Short mmCIF file of C-alpha atoms and ligand atoms in Angstrom, two decimals:
data_model
loop_
_atom_site.label_atom_id
_atom_site.label_comp_id
_atom_site.label_asym_id
_atom_site.label_seq_id
_atom_site.Cartn_x
_atom_site.Cartn_y
_atom_site.Cartn_z
CA MET A 577 -47.46 -83.25 14.60
CA ARG A 578 -45.92 -82.29 11.29
CA LYS A 579 -42.40 -80.95 11.29
CA ILE A 580 -42.00 -77.44 9.89
CA ARG A 581 -38.44 -76.37 9.25
CA THR A 582 -37.21 -73.60 11.54
CA TYR A 583 -35.69 -70.27 10.54
CA GLN A 584 -32.24 -71.67 11.20
CA ASP A 585 -32.99 -74.78 9.13
CA VAL A 586 -33.61 -72.85 5.95
CA SER A 587 -30.49 -71.27 4.56
CA HIS A 588 -32.16 -69.73 1.51
CA SER A 589 -32.44 -65.96 1.79
CA THR A 590 -35.80 -64.27 1.21
CA GLU A 591 -34.19 -61.28 -0.47
CA SER A 592 -35.89 -58.99 1.99
CA GLU A 593 -32.34 -57.79 2.65
CA LEU A 594 -32.92 -56.52 6.15
CA LEU A 595 -29.77 -57.95 7.66
CA GLU A 596 -27.72 -56.77 4.67
CA GLN A 597 -28.97 -53.23 5.23
CA VAL A 598 -28.10 -53.30 8.90
CA ILE A 599 -24.60 -54.49 8.02
CA GLU A 600 -24.33 -51.74 5.43
CA GLN A 601 -25.30 -49.15 8.05
CA GLN A 602 -22.48 -50.37 10.27
CA GLU A 603 -20.01 -50.26 7.40
CA ARG A 604 -21.02 -46.70 6.52
CA LEU A 605 -20.43 -45.64 10.10
CA ALA A 606 -17.07 -47.39 10.25
CA ASP A 607 -15.99 -45.75 6.97
CA ARG A 608 -16.96 -42.32 8.22
CA LEU A 609 -15.15 -42.68 11.53
CA SER A 610 -12.01 -44.34 10.19
CA PRO A 611 -10.19 -41.08 9.23
CA ILE A 612 -10.80 -39.70 12.74
CA LYS A 613 -7.75 -40.12 14.94
CA CYS A 614 -9.40 -40.29 18.31
CA LEU A 615 -12.98 -40.95 19.43
CA VAL A 616 -13.81 -39.73 22.92
CA ALA A 617 -17.13 -40.24 24.72
CA ILE A 618 -18.02 -37.96 27.62
CA ALA A 619 -20.52 -39.85 29.72
CA SER A 620 -21.61 -40.35 33.30
CA GLY A 621 -24.83 -42.26 33.61
CA LYS A 622 -26.16 -39.30 35.62
CA GLY A 623 -27.66 -36.07 34.31
CA GLY A 624 -26.81 -32.52 35.32
CA VAL A 625 -23.26 -33.35 36.37
CA GLY A 626 -21.57 -31.21 33.71
CA LYS A 627 -21.01 -33.59 30.80
CA SER A 628 -22.05 -31.02 28.23
CA ALA A 629 -20.25 -28.10 29.86
CA ILE A 630 -17.05 -30.16 30.05
CA THR A 631 -17.48 -31.36 26.46
CA ALA A 632 -17.88 -27.78 25.23
CA ASN A 633 -14.87 -26.47 27.16
CA LEU A 634 -12.76 -29.47 26.19
CA ALA A 635 -13.69 -28.97 22.53
CA VAL A 636 -12.75 -25.30 22.59
CA GLY A 637 -9.56 -25.97 24.54
CA LEU A 638 -8.44 -28.62 22.08
CA ALA A 639 -9.35 -26.49 19.06
CA SER A 640 -7.31 -23.57 20.41
CA ARG A 641 -4.31 -25.90 20.55
CA GLY A 642 -4.65 -26.49 16.84
CA PHE A 643 -6.46 -29.82 16.84
CA LYS A 644 -9.23 -30.45 14.33
CA VAL A 645 -12.15 -31.01 16.69
CA GLY A 646 -15.69 -32.27 16.19
CA ALA A 647 -18.41 -32.56 18.82
CA THR A 648 -21.60 -34.51 18.39
CA ASP A 649 -24.50 -34.16 20.77
CA ALA A 650 -25.76 -37.66 21.42
CA ASP A 651 -28.26 -36.25 23.89
CA LEU A 652 -31.14 -36.07 21.42
CA ASN A 653 -33.76 -35.27 24.04
CA GLY A 654 -31.76 -32.73 26.01
CA PRO A 655 -29.40 -31.16 23.49
CA SER A 656 -26.98 -28.53 24.84
CA LEU A 657 -23.95 -28.43 22.55
CA GLY A 658 -25.59 -26.20 19.94
CA ARG A 659 -26.01 -23.45 22.51
CA MET A 660 -22.79 -24.05 24.42
CA LEU A 661 -20.68 -24.00 21.27
CA ASN A 662 -22.62 -21.08 19.87
CA VAL A 663 -23.94 -22.57 16.65
CA SER A 664 -27.69 -22.22 17.32
CA GLY A 665 -29.49 -21.32 14.12
CA ALA A 666 -26.71 -22.54 11.85
CA THR A 667 -27.62 -24.20 8.56
CA LEU A 668 -26.16 -27.50 7.45
CA GLY A 669 -24.78 -28.19 3.99
CA ASP A 670 -26.72 -30.99 2.32
CA SER A 671 -24.79 -33.18 -0.05
CA ALA A 672 -24.89 -36.78 -1.14
CA ASP A 673 -21.85 -37.79 0.85
CA GLY A 674 -22.93 -36.32 4.13
CA VAL A 675 -24.38 -33.38 5.99
CA ALA A 676 -21.82 -30.66 6.67
CA PRO A 677 -21.60 -29.95 10.42
CA ALA A 678 -22.07 -26.47 11.87
CA LYS A 679 -18.85 -24.62 12.59
CA SER A 680 -18.49 -22.82 15.92
CA PRO A 681 -16.74 -19.43 16.12
CA THR A 682 -14.05 -21.31 18.02
CA GLY A 683 -13.52 -23.68 15.10
CA VAL A 684 -15.33 -26.77 16.37
CA SER A 685 -17.49 -28.85 14.00
CA VAL A 686 -20.81 -29.47 15.71
CA MET A 687 -23.90 -31.62 15.23
CA SER A 688 -26.82 -31.34 17.62
CA MET A 689 -30.52 -32.12 17.55
CA GLU A 690 -31.06 -28.51 18.52
CA LEU A 691 -30.04 -27.48 15.00
CA LEU A 692 -32.75 -29.63 13.45
CA GLN A 693 -35.66 -28.53 15.63
CA SER A 694 -37.84 -25.62 14.64
CA GLU A 695 -38.79 -24.69 18.19
CA ALA A 696 -36.12 -24.50 20.84
CA ASP A 697 -38.52 -25.37 23.65
CA ALA A 698 -40.34 -28.21 21.91
CA PRO A 699 -39.66 -31.71 23.18
CA LEU A 700 -38.29 -34.08 20.57
CA GLN A 701 -41.15 -35.97 18.97
CA TRP A 702 -41.33 -38.55 16.27
CA ARG A 703 -43.84 -38.87 13.51
CA GLU A 704 -46.71 -41.31 13.82
CA PRO A 705 -47.86 -43.67 15.01
CA SER A 706 -48.22 -42.30 18.50
CA LEU A 707 -49.09 -45.74 19.83
CA GLY A 708 -46.38 -48.17 20.81
CA GLY A 709 -43.60 -45.64 21.06
CA PHE A 710 -42.00 -47.73 23.77
CA ILE A 711 -41.46 -50.46 21.18
CA TRP A 712 -39.77 -48.52 18.41
CA GLN A 713 -38.46 -45.36 20.00
CA SER A 714 -35.22 -46.83 21.23
CA SER A 715 -34.33 -48.31 17.85
CA LEU A 716 -35.25 -45.04 16.16
CA GLU A 717 -33.11 -42.97 18.50
CA THR A 718 -30.22 -45.35 18.11
CA GLY A 719 -30.59 -44.99 14.34
CA VAL A 720 -30.63 -41.21 14.59
CA LEU A 721 -27.55 -41.31 16.79
CA ARG A 722 -25.86 -43.46 14.18
CA GLU A 723 -26.65 -40.72 11.67
CA PHE A 724 -25.26 -38.02 13.99
CA LEU A 725 -22.00 -39.94 13.95
CA GLY A 726 -21.91 -41.50 10.53
CA ASP A 727 -23.85 -39.21 8.18
CA VAL A 728 -22.01 -36.03 9.09
CA ALA A 729 -19.12 -35.02 6.85
CA TRP A 730 -16.60 -34.75 9.68
CA GLY A 731 -13.54 -35.15 7.51
CA ASP A 732 -10.24 -36.17 9.04
CA LEU A 733 -10.66 -34.85 12.56
CA ASP A 734 -8.01 -35.28 15.23
CA VAL A 735 -10.71 -35.88 17.76
CA LEU A 736 -14.48 -36.35 17.83
CA LEU A 737 -16.11 -35.75 21.21
CA ILE A 738 -19.43 -37.44 21.90
CA ASP A 739 -21.67 -35.87 24.55
CA VAL A 740 -23.54 -38.95 25.83
CA PRO A 741 -27.02 -38.58 27.40
CA PRO A 742 -27.74 -39.68 30.97
CA GLY A 743 -28.73 -43.30 31.61
CA THR A 744 -26.34 -46.24 31.59
CA ASP A 745 -28.50 -47.83 28.88
CA LYS A 746 -27.58 -44.95 26.57
CA ILE A 747 -23.88 -45.65 27.11
CA LYS A 748 -24.53 -49.25 26.21
CA ARG A 749 -26.41 -48.34 22.99
CA LEU A 750 -23.56 -46.07 21.95
CA LEU A 751 -20.98 -48.76 22.52
CA GLU A 752 -23.07 -51.17 20.48
CA ILE A 753 -23.05 -48.99 17.39
CA LEU A 754 -19.50 -47.62 17.63
CA PRO A 755 -16.92 -49.74 15.86
CA SER A 756 -14.40 -48.66 18.50
CA LEU A 757 -13.88 -46.03 21.18
CA ASP A 758 -10.47 -44.69 22.20
CA LEU A 759 -11.40 -43.02 25.44
CA MET A 760 -14.36 -42.73 27.73
CA LEU A 761 -14.38 -39.86 30.18
CA LEU A 762 -16.84 -40.40 33.00
CA VAL A 763 -18.01 -37.26 34.72
CA THR A 764 -18.78 -37.59 38.38
CA THR A 765 -19.46 -35.28 41.31
CA PRO A 766 -18.81 -35.74 45.02
CA SER A 767 -22.47 -36.55 45.59
CA GLU A 768 -23.14 -40.08 46.85
CA THR A 769 -26.01 -40.52 44.43
CA THR A 770 -23.84 -39.63 41.44
CA ARG A 771 -21.04 -41.90 42.60
CA PHE A 772 -23.46 -44.77 42.90
CA VAL A 773 -24.52 -44.36 39.26
CA VAL A 774 -21.05 -43.62 37.89
CA ALA A 775 -19.78 -46.84 39.46
CA LYS A 776 -22.27 -48.68 37.25
CA SER A 777 -21.02 -46.82 34.17
CA ILE A 778 -17.44 -47.72 35.00
CA ARG A 779 -18.38 -51.36 35.22
CA LEU A 780 -20.20 -51.13 31.91
CA ALA A 781 -17.20 -49.54 30.21
CA GLN A 782 -14.85 -52.12 31.68
CA GLU A 783 -17.07 -54.99 30.58
CA ALA A 784 -17.10 -53.47 27.09
CA ARG A 785 -13.29 -53.54 27.26
CA ILE A 786 -12.86 -49.82 26.64
CA GLU A 787 -9.11 -49.45 26.81
CA ASN A 788 -8.96 -45.99 28.32
CA ILE A 789 -11.39 -44.87 30.96
CA GLY A 790 -10.82 -41.61 32.81
CA LEU A 791 -12.74 -39.99 35.61
CA VAL A 792 -13.46 -36.29 35.68
CA GLU A 793 -14.60 -35.13 39.07
CA ASN A 794 -16.71 -32.04 38.54
CA MET A 795 -17.90 -29.58 41.17
CA GLU A 796 -15.39 -31.12 43.53
CA SER A 797 -14.86 -27.85 45.36
CA HIS A 798 -16.15 -24.32 45.45
CA VAL A 799 -14.01 -21.27 44.86
CA CYS A 800 -15.39 -18.21 46.62
CA PRO A 801 -15.61 -15.51 43.95
CA SER A 802 -14.78 -12.71 46.41
CA CYS A 803 -12.01 -14.14 48.61
CA GLY A 804 -10.82 -17.09 46.54
CA HIS A 805 -11.23 -19.47 49.46
CA VAL A 806 -11.65 -23.06 48.31
CA SER A 807 -14.20 -25.18 50.14
CA LYS A 808 -15.80 -28.56 49.53
CA LEU A 809 -19.12 -28.26 47.75
CA PHE A 810 -20.55 -31.42 49.23
CA GLY A 811 -20.32 -31.98 52.97
CA THR A 812 -18.82 -35.45 52.86
CA GLU A 813 -15.05 -35.36 53.23
CA ALA A 814 -14.74 -38.56 51.23
CA ASN A 815 -11.73 -40.70 51.75
CA GLU A 816 -10.29 -41.37 48.28
CA GLU A 817 -9.83 -45.04 49.09
CA GLU A 818 -13.50 -45.45 49.81
CA LEU A 819 -14.59 -44.19 46.41
CA PRO A 820 -16.32 -46.89 44.41
CA TYR A 821 -14.19 -46.25 41.32
CA GLY A 822 -11.65 -49.06 41.63
CA THR A 823 -8.48 -48.49 39.66
CA VAL A 824 -9.92 -45.97 37.19
CA SER A 825 -7.59 -43.01 36.95
CA LEU A 826 -8.56 -39.43 37.58
CA TRP A 827 -8.15 -37.28 34.47
CA GLY A 828 -9.50 -34.05 35.85
CA SER A 829 -10.82 -32.22 38.89
CA ILE A 830 -12.99 -29.26 38.10
CA PRO A 831 -14.13 -26.87 40.85
CA PHE A 832 -17.57 -25.36 40.94
CA ASP A 833 -17.64 -21.81 39.65
CA PRO A 834 -20.91 -20.11 38.75
CA ARG A 835 -19.10 -18.21 36.00
CA LEU A 836 -18.31 -21.48 34.24
CA GLY A 837 -21.99 -22.33 34.04
CA ALA A 838 -23.13 -18.84 33.11
CA SER A 839 -20.52 -18.28 30.43
CA THR A 840 -20.67 -21.78 28.91
CA ASP A 841 -24.45 -21.80 28.82
CA GLU A 842 -24.34 -18.55 26.86
CA GLY A 843 -22.14 -20.08 24.20
CA ARG A 844 -18.83 -18.71 25.44
CA PRO A 845 -17.00 -21.57 27.16
CA LEU A 846 -15.08 -20.04 30.07
CA ILE A 847 -11.85 -21.75 29.07
CA SER A 848 -11.58 -19.26 26.20
CA THR A 849 -13.13 -16.18 27.80
CA ASP A 850 -11.34 -16.31 31.16
CA PRO A 851 -8.34 -18.60 30.83
CA THR A 852 -6.83 -17.54 34.15
CA ALA A 853 -9.81 -18.50 36.33
CA ALA A 854 -9.04 -21.44 38.63
CA VAL A 855 -11.72 -23.50 36.91
CA SER A 856 -10.24 -22.74 33.47
CA ILE A 857 -6.81 -23.83 34.67
CA ALA A 858 -8.36 -27.08 35.92
CA LEU A 859 -10.04 -27.54 32.54
CA GLN A 860 -6.73 -26.84 30.78
CA ALA A 861 -5.15 -29.68 32.75
CA LEU A 862 -7.84 -31.98 31.35
CA VAL A 863 -7.28 -30.57 27.86
CA GLU A 864 -3.56 -31.25 28.27
CA ARG A 865 -4.16 -34.83 29.30
CA VAL A 866 -6.49 -35.45 26.35
CA SER A 867 -4.02 -33.73 23.98
CA GLU A 868 -1.31 -36.13 25.08
CA HIS A 869 -3.67 -38.98 24.47
CA ILE A 870 -4.51 -37.78 20.95
CA ASN A 871 -0.82 -37.44 20.21
CA GLY A 872 -0.37 -40.99 21.37
CA GLY A 873 1.69 -39.95 24.38
CA ALA A 874 1.26 -40.82 28.03
CA GLN A 875 -2.03 -42.52 28.84
CA MET B 982 -38.21 -62.97 8.72
CA LYS B 983 -38.83 -65.75 6.23
CA PHE B 984 -41.96 -67.22 4.67
CA LEU B 985 -41.99 -70.93 4.06
CA CYS B 986 -44.40 -72.50 1.59
CA ILE B 987 -45.33 -75.59 3.60
CA SER B 988 -46.64 -77.69 0.76
CA CYS B 989 -43.47 -77.17 -1.32
CA ASP B 990 -41.14 -76.81 1.69
CA THR B 991 -39.68 -73.82 -0.16
CA VAL B 992 -38.67 -70.45 1.23
CA MET B 993 -40.68 -67.74 -0.50
CA ASP B 994 -38.97 -64.88 -2.30
CA PHE B 995 -39.65 -61.21 -1.79
CA VAL B 996 -41.54 -59.73 -4.75
CA GLU B 997 -42.67 -56.21 -3.93
CA ARG B 998 -43.43 -53.71 -1.24
CA GLN B 999 -46.38 -51.33 -1.20
CA ILE B 1000 -46.88 -48.36 1.08
CA PRO B 1001 -50.52 -47.28 0.88
CA GLY B 1002 -49.86 -44.12 2.90
CA ASP B 1003 -51.93 -44.92 5.99
CA GLY B 1004 -48.92 -46.00 7.98
CA THR B 1005 -49.33 -49.64 7.03
CA LEU B 1006 -47.25 -51.72 4.69
CA ALA B 1007 -47.76 -54.69 2.37
CA ALA B 1008 -44.90 -56.96 1.38
CA VAL B 1009 -45.51 -59.68 -1.19
CA PHE B 1010 -43.63 -62.96 -1.19
CA GLU B 1011 -43.85 -65.73 -3.78
CA CYS B 1012 -43.09 -69.43 -3.70
CA GLY B 1013 -40.63 -70.20 -6.47
CA SER B 1014 -41.96 -73.77 -6.81
CA CYS B 1015 -45.75 -73.36 -6.98
CA ASN B 1016 -45.88 -69.59 -7.64
CA LYS B 1017 -48.31 -69.04 -4.78
CA GLU B 1018 -48.11 -65.50 -3.43
CA VAL B 1019 -48.72 -64.22 0.08
CA ALA B 1020 -48.90 -60.66 1.27
CA MET B 1021 -47.58 -59.72 4.67
CA LEU B 1022 -49.64 -56.80 6.00
CA THR B 1023 -48.23 -54.87 8.90
CA ASN B 1024 -50.08 -52.43 11.13
CA PRO B 1025 -48.67 -48.92 11.71
CA MET B 1026 -46.83 -49.99 14.84
CA GLU B 1027 -45.16 -52.96 13.15
CA THR B 1028 -44.37 -50.83 10.10
CA GLN B 1029 -42.76 -48.24 12.31
CA LEU B 1030 -40.70 -50.87 14.07
CA VAL B 1031 -39.09 -51.85 10.78
CA SER B 1032 -38.68 -48.30 9.50
CA SER B 1033 -37.24 -47.13 12.82
CA MET B 1034 -34.31 -49.40 12.06
CA GLY B 1035 -33.68 -47.35 8.93
CA VAL B 1036 -34.16 -50.41 6.71
CA LYS B 1037 -36.64 -51.28 3.99
CA ILE B 1038 -38.17 -54.70 3.43
CA GLY B 1039 -36.97 -55.91 0.07
CA GLY B 1040 -33.92 -53.68 0.08
CA ARG B 1041 -33.28 -50.20 -1.19
CA GLU B 1042 -33.60 -48.92 -4.71
CA VAL B 1043 -31.41 -45.92 -3.93
CA PRO B 1044 -28.66 -45.80 -1.36
CA ALA B 1045 -29.57 -44.43 2.06
CA GLN B 1046 -29.39 -40.63 2.08
CA PRO B 1047 -27.44 -38.73 4.71
CA MET B 1048 -29.53 -38.38 7.86
CA GLU B 1049 -32.50 -39.90 6.09
CA LEU B 1050 -33.93 -41.48 9.22
CA SER B 1051 -33.69 -38.25 11.23
CA ARG B 1052 -35.27 -36.22 8.45
CA THR B 1053 -38.14 -38.56 7.71
CA SER B 1054 -38.94 -39.46 11.32
CA MET B 1055 -38.74 -36.16 13.17
CA GLU B 1056 -41.75 -34.08 14.02
CA GLY B 1057 -41.21 -30.31 13.85
CA GLY B 1058 -38.04 -30.28 11.78
CA LYS B 1059 -36.69 -26.81 11.15
CA GLU B 1060 -37.39 -25.45 7.68
CA GLU B 1061 -34.40 -24.33 5.65
CA VAL B 1062 -31.83 -25.92 7.94
CA PHE B 1063 -30.43 -28.09 5.16
CA GLU B 1064 -28.83 -26.05 2.43
CA VAL B 1065 -28.09 -27.47 -0.96
CA PRO B 1066 -24.80 -25.89 -2.04
CA GLU B 1067 -25.22 -23.01 -4.54
CA SER B 1068 -23.61 -25.06 -7.28
CA GLY B 1069 -26.68 -27.28 -7.28
CA LEU B 1070 -26.00 -30.94 -6.84
CA PRO B 1071 -22.27 -31.28 -7.47
CA GLU B 1072 -22.38 -34.99 -6.76
CA HIS B 1073 -24.22 -35.51 -10.04
CA GLN B 1074 -21.84 -33.59 -12.21
CA GLY B 1075 -19.76 -36.70 -12.69
CA HIS B 1076 -22.72 -38.52 -14.20
CA PRO B 1077 -22.89 -38.37 -18.02
CA LEU B 1078 -26.65 -37.77 -17.97
CA SER B 1079 -27.84 -34.48 -16.55
CA VAL B 1080 -31.47 -34.26 -15.49
CA THR B 1081 -33.42 -31.08 -16.08
CA TRP B 1082 -36.46 -30.32 -13.99
CA THR B 1083 -39.56 -28.85 -15.67
CA PRO B 1084 -41.15 -25.87 -13.85
CA GLU B 1085 -44.09 -28.14 -12.86
CA ALA B 1086 -41.71 -30.65 -11.32
CA VAL B 1087 -39.88 -27.89 -9.47
CA GLY B 1088 -43.25 -26.60 -8.28
CA ARG B 1089 -44.07 -30.01 -6.86
CA LEU B 1090 -40.73 -30.19 -5.17
CA ASP B 1091 -41.40 -26.83 -3.55
CA ASN B 1092 -44.34 -28.42 -1.76
CA VAL B 1093 -42.00 -30.90 -0.11
CA PRO B 1094 -40.88 -29.60 3.30
CA SER B 1095 -37.42 -28.11 2.91
CA PHE B 1096 -36.25 -30.39 5.72
CA VAL B 1097 -36.21 -33.27 3.24
CA ARG B 1098 -36.30 -31.39 -0.09
CA GLY B 1099 -32.64 -31.64 -1.02
CA MET B 1100 -32.65 -35.30 -0.20
CA VAL B 1101 -35.83 -36.01 -2.15
CA LYS B 1102 -34.49 -34.12 -5.18
CA ARG B 1103 -31.33 -36.18 -5.07
CA ILE B 1104 -33.30 -39.42 -4.87
CA TYR B 1105 -35.43 -38.49 -7.91
CA THR B 1106 -32.39 -37.36 -9.87
CA ASP B 1107 -30.46 -40.54 -9.10
CA TRP B 1108 -33.44 -42.62 -10.15
CA ALA B 1109 -33.84 -40.70 -13.43
CA GLN B 1110 -30.16 -41.12 -14.23
CA GLN B 1111 -30.28 -44.83 -13.51
CA ASN B 1112 -33.26 -45.13 -15.82
CA GLY B 1113 -31.78 -42.98 -18.59
CA ILE B 1114 -34.34 -40.21 -18.13
CA SER B 1115 -33.10 -36.68 -18.77
CA GLU B 1116 -36.22 -34.68 -17.97
CA MET B 1117 -38.05 -34.73 -14.65
CA ASN B 1118 -41.73 -33.88 -14.90
CA PRO B 1119 -44.73 -34.70 -12.67
CA VAL B 1120 -45.52 -37.91 -14.58
CA ILE B 1121 -41.98 -39.19 -14.14
CA MET B 1122 -42.10 -38.11 -10.52
CA ASP B 1123 -45.18 -40.24 -9.96
CA ARG B 1124 -43.49 -43.21 -11.53
CA ALA B 1125 -40.38 -42.79 -9.47
CA ARG B 1126 -42.45 -42.30 -6.34
CA THR B 1127 -44.26 -45.60 -6.80
CA GLU B 1128 -41.18 -47.53 -7.83
CA LEU B 1129 -39.10 -46.18 -5.02
CA GLY B 1130 -41.76 -46.42 -2.33
CA LEU B 1131 -41.35 -42.74 -1.49
CA GLU B 1132 -44.88 -42.34 -0.18
CA GLY B 1133 -43.52 -41.60 3.25
CA MET B 1134 -41.50 -38.62 1.99
N1 ADP C 1000 -17.98 -26.88 37.46
C1 ADP C 1000 -19.10 -26.20 37.25
N2 ADP C 1000 -19.32 -25.01 37.85
C2 ADP C 1000 -20.46 -24.33 37.63
N3 ADP C 1000 -21.45 -24.71 36.82
C3 ADP C 1000 -21.29 -25.88 36.17
C4 ADP C 1000 -20.12 -26.68 36.34
N4 ADP C 1000 -20.24 -27.79 35.56
C5 ADP C 1000 -21.44 -27.68 34.94
N5 ADP C 1000 -22.07 -26.54 35.30
C6 ADP C 1000 -23.39 -26.07 34.87
O1 ADP C 1000 -24.35 -26.96 35.41
C7 ADP C 1000 -25.43 -27.14 34.52
C8 ADP C 1000 -25.59 -28.62 34.19
O2 ADP C 1000 -24.45 -29.04 33.46
P1 ADP C 1000 -24.53 -29.81 32.08
O3 ADP C 1000 -23.19 -29.73 31.45
O4 ADP C 1000 -25.68 -29.35 31.28
O5 ADP C 1000 -24.81 -31.28 32.65
P2 ADP C 1000 -25.11 -32.65 31.87
O6 ADP C 1000 -24.72 -32.48 30.47
O7 ADP C 1000 -24.28 -33.67 32.61
O8 ADP C 1000 -26.56 -32.93 32.05
C9 ADP C 1000 -25.11 -26.30 33.30
O9 ADP C 1000 -25.74 -25.08 33.42
C10 ADP C 1000 -23.61 -26.16 33.37
O10 ADP C 1000 -23.13 -25.01 32.72
MG1 MG C 1001 -25.95 -32.55 28.71
ZN1 ZN C 1002 -45.17 -73.58 -2.99
#
């Protein structure tokens, strides 16, 4: 059998420049993110646990303390930040060095797929070919996410919050394209099913050597709106030592309060509209902890 | 991806890329020793796999535009969401050559969905400047389109 040289054998480049372009994409992203002081991902692995609501309230809380805050909605298929930060319908400045983000009334710079879609209730769809989507969709969405991070003229933010979609694979994709990540907040709830998934995300973040990982336990209790009585939302009175979270530290404990959902979903994060509510005070504690982190204080 | 001319044991060089507009792609490679050419033809799925990476076989003639992949790949993009600043295209003001657009060229541009219009205008303008062309008209647009492989836009 004749011997044909392998790809690795031939050093000569074909000038198709594919690898060069991929490297250039990574450099563009790194250049864009380098003036940003602190990159924070809000993830979970699970959906519906409050990642977006916490991102929105955290963003507003940090902005009201004078930080320059950006928030990018990495959840391309289930975008929520546009609505929650009240920028739906905003236009985006188009210039050669980047797309200007939308600015929320609370001063947060926002990018979300919702802003790009003509119909709010239409599922995200890509142009042809319809066949074989399972092959290219993931690379396309990763590319679009790279643009949501790297092609937006964020400027020199103090902090950029990334609202990560559900699915541990999505966390992995994000970590692959990010040059670095300062902090990953993992949102969990007292439900066994959520804990099971979040434990996987913790392991993923640890294996990726993310330096700072913090847990935010959401819906950990219920505050009765009429009498103020605090009760556990989920039946299981879990023993802290039995939680599958290892040594990961708890950065926040947010009670369940229907007003938080209602107000945030309407584009008025409760942390700004009702700062004295128990849930807002709990959110402020998280804001405080993240503020210290941005300022390079206690970790 | 490399093409090896077996008889010459030489890696072939990329020559040109053609986008016929039916979702397929042709990329031509040539052997530098015997000058034999081959065309790699990809079906729509294979073409999409490459373009979904936001890269172009043979490299780019103009630098990647902000959010180019999102804008060219999305179905149902919102019209008028991208706003070119009132001052026009300030990024070109530094360039010694200013490009004027004839009414016909502007008319053509108006047919481009506004989702990508600002970006497409910038690409044409950059190309004209690089080629020392000061007036953009439909003929020049056609030339740029072919040279830049803009059929997908
Ligand atoms: N602590 C809470 N109390 C009440 N409602 C909440 C709380 N956290 C989140 N929600 C609401 O629950 C719903 C799901 O939360 P969301 O942030 O969209 O989850 P995710 O982004 O993880 O999918 C939203 O309507 C949200 O406002
Ligand atoms: Mg969400
Ligand atoms: Zn040859």
